Amino acid sequence: MKDSRVTCIGSGNMGQALLQGLIRSGRLRPARITATDHRADRLREIAAALGVRTARDNAEACRKADLVILAVKPQILDRVLAEIAPALQPGTLLISIAAGFSTALIERLLAGEGPARPRVVRAMPNIAATVRAAATAICPGHFARRADLALARRLFETCGTVTLVDESLMDAVTGLSGTGPMYVFIIIEALSDAGVKVGLGRQQATQLAIQTVVGAAQMVQQTGSHPIFLKDLVTSPGGTAINALYSMEKTGLRAVLMDAVEAATRRSRELGEPYE
Ligand SMILES: NC(=O)c1ccc[n+]([C@@H]2O[C@H](COP(=O)([O-])OP(=O)(O)OC[C@H]3O[C@@H](n4cnc5c(N)ncnc54)[C@H](OP(=O)(O)O)[C@@H]3O)[C@@H](O)[C@H]2O)c1
């Protein structure tokens, strides 16, 4: 990866987070990276923060790239693919993080103008890439090679954990972990509100809520125990936890979360549908 020339199309939240992870990991020097965006202010910001090259012309920025990361919104991905297709070399690897766009769809949108057998890897990271704690799933397209998948894995490992999934599960991944940080942000905010409701100051309530979520997640991760085992551990007879649990079950917290993941999965599927 060290000698690869990488172009990132779209320098928004995810583009910046991924490039930051890559640079901080030391796997790629900023001089090997070009970030593009149609917003000059974004480009100035990312050049100052990360020391990467920047460009407004997506096609030109792809011409000499070994790896192109597609980090624009799904709603404009078709236009961006049409723009860069003629500039892609047969050996260029494309990694798309766009929700809802299958590798087959990307390959089809590149057909004609792009390379005959475009090497595409689809990935679904999440916004925790910003703090190098993302959960990312990857899957290969028809023409992606084993080495392409290995490179994608190394790239996303600079921002967190990586798992290989069958592409048929990518929308589900988008609904669960791709969208997932939002569920947890709301849970933290709700816990903070709850703390205030029972008499704590806002700042303390938020701090306690954050550390509770971090600590509980670390406990599940580090002990390897099933969450239900850990739940049983803290629910003593007639205690506070079992009373809280009863209230949560009455209000259907599990169903609320399951509905949310299902809705996001459905929306991910819909994003690629206009082109099917
Ligand atoms: N955000 C998440 O939590 C998350 C998680 C997983 C995957 N993703 C995927 O990551 C991709 C990027 O999401 P994001 O949240 O980073 O979006 P974002 O913050 O809006 O970043 C996209 C950037 O691309 C710019 N852009 C628009 N048109 C362009 C063009 N023609 N050429 C170059 N740049 C252009 C946008 O400018 P404007 O702002 O002016 O439009 C923006 O700066 C999406 O496909 C999304 O599905 C996002």
Short mmCIF file of C-alpha atoms and ligand atoms in Angstrom, two decimals:
data_model
loop_
_atom_site.label_atom_id
_atom_site.label_comp_id
_atom_site.label_asym_id
_atom_site.label_seq_id
_atom_site.Cartn_x
_atom_site.Cartn_y
_atom_site.Cartn_z
CA MET A 1 0.00 0.00 0.00
CA LYS A 2 2.89 2.33 0.79
CA ASP A 3 3.60 3.12 -2.85
CA SER A 4 -0.02 3.28 -4.01
CA ARG A 5 -1.44 6.52 -5.35
CA VAL A 6 -4.81 7.02 -3.74
CA THR A 7 -7.59 9.37 -4.82
CA CYS A 8 -10.58 9.98 -2.61
CA ILE A 9 -13.62 11.37 -4.42
CA GLY A 10 -15.62 13.39 -1.91
CA SER A 11 -13.94 14.96 1.11
CA GLY A 12 -16.87 15.08 3.49
CA ASN A 13 -17.26 13.32 6.82
CA MET A 14 -16.33 9.84 5.68
CA GLY A 15 -13.69 10.80 3.10
CA GLN A 16 -11.83 12.88 5.66
CA ALA A 17 -12.15 10.24 8.38
CA LEU A 18 -10.76 7.49 6.13
CA LEU A 19 -7.84 9.57 4.89
CA GLN A 20 -7.03 10.65 8.43
CA GLY A 21 -6.93 7.02 9.55
CA LEU A 22 -4.73 6.04 6.64
CA ILE A 23 -2.24 8.83 7.28
CA ARG A 24 -2.13 8.41 11.06
CA SER A 25 -1.49 4.69 10.66
CA GLY A 26 1.66 5.53 8.68
CA ARG A 27 0.59 3.16 5.88
CA LEU A 28 0.49 5.94 3.32
CA ARG A 29 2.23 9.28 3.03
CA PRO A 30 0.00 12.34 2.46
CA ALA A 31 1.95 13.11 -0.73
CA ARG A 32 0.53 9.90 -2.29
CA ILE A 33 -3.06 10.99 -1.63
CA THR A 34 -5.34 13.28 -3.64
CA ALA A 35 -8.64 14.36 -2.16
CA THR A 36 -11.31 15.83 -4.39
CA ASP A 37 -14.47 17.76 -3.70
CA HIS A 38 -16.54 20.34 -5.50
CA ARG A 39 -16.24 22.63 -2.49
CA ALA A 40 -13.06 24.70 -2.35
CA ASP A 41 -13.44 25.37 1.39
CA ARG A 42 -13.52 21.62 2.10
CA LEU A 43 -10.37 21.12 0.06
CA ARG A 44 -8.52 23.94 1.84
CA GLU A 45 -9.56 22.45 5.15
CA ILE A 46 -8.41 18.91 4.32
CA ALA A 47 -5.13 20.10 2.78
CA ALA A 48 -4.36 22.10 5.92
CA ALA A 49 -5.38 19.29 8.28
CA LEU A 50 -3.83 16.30 6.52
CA GLY A 51 -1.27 17.68 4.07
CA VAL A 52 -2.78 15.76 1.13
CA ARG A 53 -2.97 17.01 -2.44
CA THR A 54 -6.35 18.32 -3.52
CA ALA A 55 -8.22 18.66 -6.82
CA ARG A 56 -11.56 19.87 -8.12
CA ASP A 57 -11.45 17.71 -11.26
CA ASN A 58 -12.48 14.16 -10.32
CA ALA A 59 -11.49 12.58 -13.64
CA GLU A 60 -8.06 14.19 -13.68
CA ALA A 61 -7.46 13.08 -10.10
CA CYS A 62 -8.26 9.46 -11.07
CA ARG A 63 -6.04 9.27 -14.14
CA LYS A 64 -2.90 8.17 -12.29
CA ALA A 65 -4.52 6.60 -9.24
CA ASP A 66 -3.96 2.97 -8.25
CA LEU A 67 -6.84 3.16 -5.82
CA VAL A 68 -9.94 5.35 -5.99
CA ILE A 69 -12.17 5.66 -2.93
CA LEU A 70 -15.73 6.69 -3.77
CA ALA A 71 -16.94 8.73 -0.80
CA VAL A 72 -19.74 10.84 -2.28
CA LYS A 73 -23.43 10.52 -1.48
CA PRO A 74 -25.26 7.69 -3.28
CA GLN A 75 -27.57 10.24 -4.93
CA ILE A 76 -24.72 11.58 -7.09
CA LEU A 77 -22.63 8.44 -7.49
CA ASP A 78 -23.98 7.72 -10.99
CA ARG A 79 -22.82 11.16 -12.19
CA VAL A 80 -19.42 10.79 -10.56
CA LEU A 81 -18.94 7.33 -12.11
CA ALA A 82 -19.80 8.69 -15.56
CA GLU A 83 -17.30 11.50 -15.01
CA ILE A 84 -14.37 9.32 -13.91
CA ALA A 85 -15.01 6.21 -16.07
CA PRO A 86 -12.86 7.29 -19.05
CA ALA A 87 -9.98 8.23 -16.74
CA LEU A 88 -9.75 4.88 -14.94
CA GLN A 89 -6.89 2.56 -15.89
CA PRO A 90 -7.50 -1.21 -16.27
CA GLY A 91 -5.60 -1.84 -13.02
CA THR A 92 -7.31 0.83 -10.92
CA LEU A 93 -9.06 -0.52 -7.85
CA LEU A 94 -12.32 1.22 -6.90
CA ILE A 95 -13.52 1.07 -3.33
CA SER A 96 -17.04 2.38 -2.84
CA ILE A 97 -18.47 3.21 0.56
CA ALA A 98 -21.79 4.43 -0.86
CA ALA A 99 -24.91 2.97 0.73
CA GLY A 100 -27.18 0.94 -1.52
CA PHE A 101 -24.93 0.72 -4.59
CA SER A 102 -24.02 -2.89 -5.33
CA THR A 103 -20.72 -3.76 -6.99
CA ALA A 104 -22.73 -5.09 -9.98
CA LEU A 105 -24.47 -1.73 -10.32
CA ILE A 106 -21.16 0.15 -10.15
CA GLU A 107 -19.67 -2.22 -12.74
CA ARG A 108 -22.71 -1.64 -14.96
CA LEU A 109 -22.54 2.15 -14.62
CA LEU A 110 -18.86 2.02 -15.67
CA ALA A 111 -19.52 -0.24 -18.67
CA GLY A 112 -18.64 1.22 -22.03
CA GLU A 113 -16.57 4.19 -20.89
CA GLY A 114 -14.64 2.52 -18.06
CA PRO A 115 -12.21 -0.42 -17.92
CA ALA A 116 -13.59 -3.69 -19.40
CA ARG A 117 -13.28 -5.60 -16.11
CA PRO A 118 -13.46 -2.94 -13.38
CA ARG A 119 -12.03 -4.05 -10.06
CA VAL A 120 -14.55 -2.96 -7.43
CA VAL A 121 -14.75 -3.54 -3.70
CA ARG A 122 -17.78 -2.38 -1.74
CA ALA A 123 -17.31 -1.34 1.87
CA MET A 124 -19.58 -0.12 4.61
CA PRO A 125 -17.69 1.63 7.42
CA ASN A 126 -19.30 3.97 9.92
CA ILE A 127 -18.68 7.47 11.23
CA ALA A 128 -16.61 6.13 14.14
CA ALA A 129 -13.82 5.98 11.54
CA THR A 130 -13.27 9.58 12.72
CA VAL A 131 -11.84 8.19 15.96
CA ARG A 132 -10.43 5.06 14.30
CA ALA A 133 -13.09 2.85 15.90
CA ALA A 134 -15.32 2.01 12.94
CA ALA A 135 -16.89 -1.36 12.25
CA THR A 136 -16.43 -1.95 8.51
CA ALA A 137 -17.75 -4.75 6.30
CA ILE A 138 -16.26 -5.38 2.85
CA CYS A 139 -17.19 -7.55 -0.14
CA PRO A 140 -15.65 -8.02 -3.58
CA GLY A 141 -17.16 -7.28 -6.99
CA HIS A 142 -16.96 -9.69 -9.96
CA PHE A 143 -13.49 -8.68 -11.09
CA ALA A 144 -11.87 -7.83 -7.75
CA ARG A 145 -8.88 -9.98 -6.92
CA ARG A 146 -7.85 -11.52 -3.65
CA ALA A 147 -5.12 -8.86 -3.36
CA ASP A 148 -7.72 -6.09 -3.84
CA LEU A 149 -9.74 -7.40 -0.93
CA ALA A 150 -6.58 -7.67 1.17
CA LEU A 151 -5.73 -4.07 0.36
CA ALA A 152 -9.26 -2.91 1.23
CA ARG A 153 -8.96 -4.77 4.52
CA ARG A 154 -5.63 -3.05 5.32
CA LEU A 155 -7.12 0.32 4.42
CA PHE A 156 -10.17 0.02 6.67
CA GLU A 157 -8.16 -1.57 9.49
CA THR A 158 -6.49 1.81 9.88
CA CYS A 159 -9.92 3.07 11.05
CA GLY A 160 -11.17 0.14 13.16
CA THR A 161 -12.25 -3.47 12.65
CA VAL A 162 -13.00 -5.15 9.31
CA THR A 163 -15.17 -8.13 8.45
CA LEU A 164 -15.82 -9.85 5.14
CA VAL A 165 -19.49 -10.41 4.25
CA ASP A 166 -21.48 -11.75 1.36
CA GLU A 167 -22.73 -8.84 -0.74
CA SER A 168 -26.34 -9.89 -0.21
CA LEU A 169 -25.86 -8.75 3.42
CA MET A 170 -24.42 -5.31 2.69
CA ASP A 171 -27.74 -3.46 3.10
CA ALA A 172 -28.23 -5.23 6.43
CA VAL A 173 -24.74 -4.11 7.48
CA THR A 174 -25.68 -0.58 6.45
CA GLY A 175 -28.79 -0.78 8.64
CA LEU A 176 -26.93 -2.18 11.65
CA SER A 177 -23.38 -0.83 11.89
CA GLY A 178 -23.25 1.67 9.02
CA THR A 179 -26.10 3.65 10.57
CA GLY A 180 -25.44 2.29 14.07
CA PRO A 181 -23.51 5.15 15.69
CA MET A 182 -26.67 7.28 15.36
CA TYR A 183 -28.66 4.81 17.49
CA VAL A 184 -25.99 5.00 20.18
CA PHE A 185 -25.79 8.82 20.00
CA ILE A 186 -29.53 8.94 20.67
CA ILE A 187 -29.22 6.41 23.49
CA ILE A 188 -26.47 8.50 25.12
CA GLU A 189 -28.54 11.66 24.76
CA ALA A 190 -31.61 9.93 26.14
CA LEU A 191 -29.65 8.58 29.11
CA SER A 192 -28.29 12.05 29.76
CA ASP A 193 -31.84 13.47 29.68
CA ALA A 194 -32.92 10.72 32.03
CA GLY A 195 -30.10 11.63 34.41
CA VAL A 196 -31.24 15.25 34.39
CA LYS A 197 -34.82 14.11 35.01
CA VAL A 198 -33.76 12.28 38.16
CA GLY A 199 -31.79 15.27 39.44
CA LEU A 200 -28.24 15.20 37.99
CA GLY A 201 -26.60 18.21 36.34
CA ARG A 202 -26.40 18.04 32.53
CA GLN A 203 -22.62 17.77 32.32
CA GLN A 204 -22.34 15.04 34.91
CA ALA A 205 -25.30 13.18 33.44
CA THR A 206 -23.71 13.20 29.97
CA GLN A 207 -20.31 12.12 31.29
CA LEU A 208 -21.86 9.27 33.23
CA ALA A 209 -23.97 8.21 30.23
CA ILE A 210 -20.98 8.18 27.86
CA GLN A 211 -18.75 6.18 30.17
CA THR A 212 -21.59 3.74 30.89
CA VAL A 213 -22.00 3.01 27.17
CA VAL A 214 -18.23 2.76 26.59
CA GLY A 215 -17.74 0.56 29.67
CA ALA A 216 -20.62 -1.78 28.84
CA ALA A 217 -19.41 -2.18 25.24
CA GLN A 218 -15.86 -2.85 26.41
CA MET A 219 -17.12 -5.40 28.89
CA VAL A 220 -18.99 -7.36 26.21
CA GLN A 221 -15.96 -7.14 23.91
CA GLN A 222 -13.27 -7.97 26.44
CA THR A 223 -15.02 -10.75 28.38
CA GLY A 224 -16.47 -12.37 25.27
CA SER A 225 -19.55 -13.09 27.39
CA HIS A 226 -23.03 -13.12 25.92
CA PRO A 227 -24.82 -9.82 26.71
CA ILE A 228 -27.64 -11.78 28.34
CA PHE A 229 -25.16 -13.38 30.76
CA LEU A 230 -23.88 -9.91 31.68
CA LYS A 231 -27.49 -8.67 32.02
CA ASP A 232 -28.22 -11.53 34.45
CA LEU A 233 -25.07 -10.61 36.37
CA VAL A 234 -26.42 -7.17 37.22
CA THR A 235 -30.10 -7.94 37.75
CA SER A 236 -30.34 -8.89 41.41
CA PRO A 237 -33.68 -10.03 42.90
CA GLY A 238 -35.98 -7.09 43.52
CA GLY A 239 -33.16 -4.66 42.59
CA THR A 240 -32.93 -1.52 40.48
CA ALA A 241 -31.88 -3.28 37.25
CA ILE A 242 -34.80 -5.72 37.10
CA ASN A 243 -37.24 -2.86 37.69
CA ALA A 244 -35.59 -0.85 34.91
CA LEU A 245 -35.64 -3.90 32.63
CA TYR A 246 -39.37 -4.42 33.21
CA SER A 247 -40.00 -0.79 32.23
CA MET A 248 -37.83 -1.17 29.09
CA GLU A 249 -39.66 -4.33 28.02
CA LYS A 250 -43.06 -2.66 28.51
CA THR A 251 -42.07 0.20 26.23
CA GLY A 252 -40.61 -2.21 23.66
CA LEU A 253 -37.03 -0.94 23.44
CA ARG A 254 -35.86 -4.05 21.59
CA ALA A 255 -38.60 -3.69 18.97
CA VAL A 256 -37.79 0.01 18.58
CA LEU A 257 -34.16 -0.80 17.78
CA MET A 258 -35.07 -3.71 15.50
CA ASP A 259 -37.54 -1.50 13.60
CA ALA A 260 -34.86 1.18 13.20
CA VAL A 261 -32.31 -1.27 11.78
CA GLU A 262 -34.97 -2.67 9.43
CA ALA A 263 -35.96 0.82 8.23
CA ALA A 264 -32.33 1.76 7.53
CA THR A 265 -31.74 -1.56 5.72
CA ARG A 266 -34.80 -0.94 3.56
CA ARG A 267 -33.64 2.60 2.76
CA SER A 268 -30.19 1.34 1.78
CA ARG A 269 -31.80 -1.11 -0.65
CA GLU A 270 -33.97 1.69 -2.10
CA LEU A 271 -30.98 3.91 -2.86
CA GLY A 272 -29.76 1.62 -5.63
CA GLU A 273 -33.25 0.72 -6.91
CA PRO A 274 -33.74 3.55 -9.44
CA TYR A 275 -30.88 2.07 -11.47
CA GLU A 276 -31.91 -1.61 -11.32
N1 LIG B 1 -21.90 9.43 7.16
C1 LIG B 1 -21.98 8.15 7.55
O1 LIG B 1 -22.27 7.85 8.70
C2 LIG B 1 -21.67 7.08 6.55
C3 LIG B 1 -21.40 5.77 7.00
C4 LIG B 1 -21.08 4.78 6.08
C5 LIG B 1 -21.05 5.08 4.72
N2 LIG B 1 -21.35 6.34 4.31
C6 LIG B 1 -21.33 6.62 2.87
O2 LIG B 1 -20.25 7.50 2.65
C7 LIG B 1 -20.54 8.35 1.56
C8 LIG B 1 -20.20 9.77 1.95
O3 LIG B 1 -20.99 10.14 3.06
P1 LIG B 1 -20.60 11.41 3.96
O4 LIG B 1 -21.45 11.33 5.16
O5 LIG B 1 -19.13 11.53 4.09
O6 LIG B 1 -21.16 12.56 3.00
P2 LIG B 1 -20.69 14.08 2.95
O7 LIG B 1 -20.19 14.53 4.27
O8 LIG B 1 -21.80 14.84 2.29
O9 LIG B 1 -19.42 14.03 1.96
C9 LIG B 1 -19.51 13.99 0.56
C10 LIG B 1 -18.68 15.14 0.01
O10 LIG B 1 -18.67 15.05 -1.41
C11 LIG B 1 -18.92 16.37 -1.93
N3 LIG B 1 -19.38 16.29 -3.30
C12 LIG B 1 -20.65 16.50 -3.79
N4 LIG B 1 -20.64 16.37 -5.12
C13 LIG B 1 -19.36 16.07 -5.48
C14 LIG B 1 -18.73 15.81 -6.73
N5 LIG B 1 -19.42 15.82 -7.88
N6 LIG B 1 -17.40 15.54 -6.73
C15 LIG B 1 -16.70 15.53 -5.59
N7 LIG B 1 -17.25 15.76 -4.36
C16 LIG B 1 -18.56 16.02 -4.32
C17 LIG B 1 -19.92 16.91 -0.95
O11 LIG B 1 -20.12 18.31 -1.09
P3 LIG B 1 -21.59 18.90 -0.64
O12 LIG B 1 -21.62 18.80 0.84
O13 LIG B 1 -21.58 20.30 -1.15
O14 LIG B 1 -22.62 18.05 -1.32
C18 LIG B 1 -19.27 16.53 0.36
O15 LIG B 1 -18.23 17.41 0.71
C19 LIG B 1 -22.02 8.13 1.21
O16 LIG B 1 -22.12 7.42 0.01
C20 LIG B 1 -22.57 7.34 2.36
O17 LIG B 1 -23.55 6.39 1.95
C21 LIG B 1 -21.64 7.34 5.19
#
